[in-house]
CSV table of C-alpha atoms in Angstrom, one decimal:
chain,number,residue,atom,x,y,z
F,122,MET,CA,162.6,140.5,16.8
F,123,GLY,CA,160.1,137.8,17.6
F,124,TYR,CA,161.1,135.8,14.6
F,125,HIS,CA,164.8,135.9,15.5
F,126,ARG,CA,164.3,135.3,19.2
F,127,LEU,CA,162.0,132.3,18.6
F,128,HIS,CA,163.6,130.6,15.5
F,129,THR,CA,167.3,131.3,16.3
F,130,HIS,CA,167.4,131.1,20.1
F,131,ARG,CA,164.2,129.4,21.0
F,132,GLY,CA,163.9,132.2,23.5
F,133,PHE,CA,160.2,131.7,24.2
F,134,LYS,CA,157.4,129.2,23.6
F,135,THR,CA,154.3,129.9,21.6
F,136,SER,CA,151.6,128.0,19.6
F,137,LYS,CA,152.6,126.3,16.4
F,138,TRP,CA,150.5,128.5,14.2
F,139,PHE,CA,152.2,131.6,15.6
F,140,GLU,CA,155.6,130.0,14.9
F,141,TYR,CA,154.5,129.6,11.2
F,142,PHE,CA,153.3,133.2,11.1
F,143,LEU,CA,156.7,134.5,12.5
F,144,ALA,CA,158.5,132.3,10.0
F,145,VAL,CA,156.7,133.8,7.1
F,146,CYS,CA,157.2,137.4,8.4
F,147,GLY,CA,160.9,136.8,9.2
F,148,ALA,CA,161.5,135.2,5.8
F,149,LEU,CA,160.5,138.4,4.1
F,150,THR,CA,163.5,140.1,5.7
F,151,LEU,CA,166.4,137.8,5.2
F,152,GLU,CA,169.8,137.9,7.0
F,153,GLY,CA,172.5,139.8,5.2
F,154,GLY,CA,170.3,142.9,4.5
F,155,GLU,CA,168.3,141.3,1.6
F,156,GLU,CA,164.6,141.8,1.7
F,157,LEU,CA,161.4,141.4,-0.2
F,158,ALA,CA,159.1,144.4,-0.1
F,159,LEU,CA,155.8,143.7,1.6
F,160,SER,CA,153.2,145.7,-0.2
F,161,SER,CA,150.1,144.5,1.6
F,162,GLY,CA,149.1,142.1,4.3
F,163,SER,CA,146.3,140.9,6.6
F,164,PHE,CA,145.6,138.5,9.4
F,165,ARG,CA,142.0,137.4,9.9
F,166,VAL,CA,140.2,135.0,12.1
F,167,ARG,CA,136.8,134.3,10.3
F,168,ASP,CA,134.7,132.8,13.1
F,169,THR,CA,136.0,132.6,16.7
F,170,ARG,CA,133.0,130.5,17.7
F,171,LEU,CA,134.5,127.5,15.8
F,172,SER,CA,136.9,125.3,17.7
F,173,PRO,CA,139.6,125.5,16.5
F,174,SER,CA,139.1,128.9,14.7
F,175,GLN,CA,140.5,129.2,11.2
F,176,ALA,CA,143.2,131.9,10.6
F,177,GLU,CA,143.9,133.4,7.2
F,178,ILE,CA,147.2,135.2,6.6
F,179,ALA,CA,147.4,137.1,3.2
F,180,PHE,CA,150.3,139.2,1.9
F,181,ALA,CA,151.9,140.4,-1.3
F,182,PHE,CA,155.6,141.0,-1.8
F,183,SER,CA,158.0,141.8,-4.6
F,184,GLY,CA,161.8,142.2,-5.1
F,185,ASP,CA,164.8,140.5,-6.4
F,186,ALA,CA,164.5,136.7,-7.1
F,187,ASP,CA,167.6,135.6,-5.1
F,188,PRO,CA,166.1,136.5,-1.7
F,189,PHE,CA,162.9,134.7,-2.7
F,190,PHE,CA,164.8,131.5,-3.4
F,191,LYS,CA,166.9,131.9,-0.2
F,192,MET,CA,163.6,132.1,1.7
F,193,LEU,CA,162.7,128.6,0.5
F,194,LYS,CA,165.5,127.0,2.4
F,195,TYR,CA,163.9,127.6,5.8
F,196,ASP,CA,162.5,124.4,7.3
F,197,MET,CA,158.9,125.6,7.8
F,198,ILE,CA,158.7,126.9,4.2
F,199,ARG,CA,160.7,124.1,2.5
F,200,SER,CA,158.1,121.6,3.6
F,201,VAL,CA,155.5,123.3,1.3
F,202,SER,CA,157.8,124.6,-1.5
F,203,ALA,CA,159.2,123.3,-4.8
F,204,PRO,CA,162.4,121.3,-5.3
F,205,PRO,CA,165.6,123.1,-4.1
F,206,VAL,CA,167.1,125.8,-6.3
F,207,ASP,CA,170.6,127.3,-6.1
F,208,ALA,CA,169.6,130.7,-4.7
F,209,GLY,CA,173.1,132.1,-5.4
F,210,SER,CA,172.5,131.8,-9.1
F,211,ALA,CA,169.0,133.4,-9.1
F,212,LYS,CA,168.6,136.7,-10.9
F,213,GLY,CA,165.5,138.6,-11.9
F,214,GLN,CA,162.4,139.9,-10.3
F,215,VAL,CA,159.6,138.3,-8.4
F,216,SER,CA,156.1,139.6,-7.5
F,217,MET,CA,153.8,137.2,-5.5
F,218,ALA,CA,150.6,137.2,-3.5
F,219,VAL,CA,150.3,134.5,-0.8
F,220,ASN,CA,147.3,133.2,1.1
F,221,ILE,CA,147.8,130.9,4.1
F,222,ARG,CA,144.9,129.2,5.9
F,223,MET,CA,145.4,127.2,9.1
F,224,PRO,CA,143.6,126.3,12.3
F,225,LEU,CA,144.5,128.2,15.5
F,226,LYS,CA,145.6,125.3,17.7
F,227,ASP,CA,148.7,124.2,19.5
F,228,ASN,CA,149.4,120.9,17.8
F,229,LEU,CA,149.4,122.2,14.3
F,230,THR,CA,150.8,119.8,11.6
F,231,GLY,CA,152.0,120.8,8.1
F,232,ASP,CA,149.2,119.0,6.4
F,233,GLU,CA,146.6,121.3,8.1
F,234,ILE,CA,148.1,124.4,6.5
F,235,ALA,CA,146.8,125.4,3.1
F,236,LEU,CA,149.1,127.6,1.0
F,237,ASP,CA,148.1,129.3,-2.2
F,238,ALA,CA,150.5,131.5,-4.2
F,239,GLN,CA,150.1,133.5,-7.4
F,240,GLY,CA,152.6,135.7,-9.0
F,241,GLU,CA,155.3,136.0,-11.6
F,242,PHE,CA,159.0,136.1,-12.3
F,243,LYS,CA,160.5,138.5,-14.8
F,244,ASN,CA,163.9,138.1,-16.5
F,245,LEU,CA,164.5,135.0,-14.4
F,246,THR,CA,167.9,133.3,-14.6
F,247,LEU,CA,168.8,130.1,-12.7
F,248,ASP,CA,172.0,128.2,-13.2
F,249,ASN,CA,170.9,125.0,-11.5
F,250,ILE,CA,167.3,123.8,-11.3
F,251,LEU,CA,166.2,120.2,-10.8
F,252,GLY,CA,169.8,119.0,-10.7
F,253,ARG,CA,171.4,120.4,-13.9
F,254,GLU,CA,168.9,122.4,-16.0
F,255,LYS,CA,169.4,126.1,-16.6
F,256,ILE,CA,166.9,128.9,-17.2
F,257,GLU,CA,168.0,132.2,-18.8
F,258,ASP,CA,166.0,135.4,-19.0
F,259,ALA,CA,162.6,133.8,-18.6
F,260,ASP,CA,159.2,135.2,-17.6
F,261,ALA,CA,157.0,132.8,-15.7
F,262,LYS,CA,153.6,132.9,-14.0
F,263,ILE,CA,152.7,130.9,-10.9
F,264,SER,CA,149.2,130.1,-9.9
């Protein structure tokens, strides 16, 4: 609910880091009933004596590849993701672990966010990648 209320209606104001956090959480459950299964997750603040404190968000998800590629179209995620892929043509399975580190402050910029992802695609098919290339029934690891 927080994701929808903030990012669709701008129904409340919050810090930039919390906007990013809600964008990630909301992207795991996409409109239209598609979703990626969240298998684990954590939110940690390492040392609150630091100013600003550093937050770490870690989670793992899995599911069909097409919701994963649809997630990459969101503005907050697109800024740190790969070139656009036609999500409608994506088929296969994805399993990914993501770690996001960022300072807890109001004027957060994209270059202050560190994102690490490791995972794999199984039986991946994409009709249009990098303009006109096609991938069929591929297995790929990301690290």
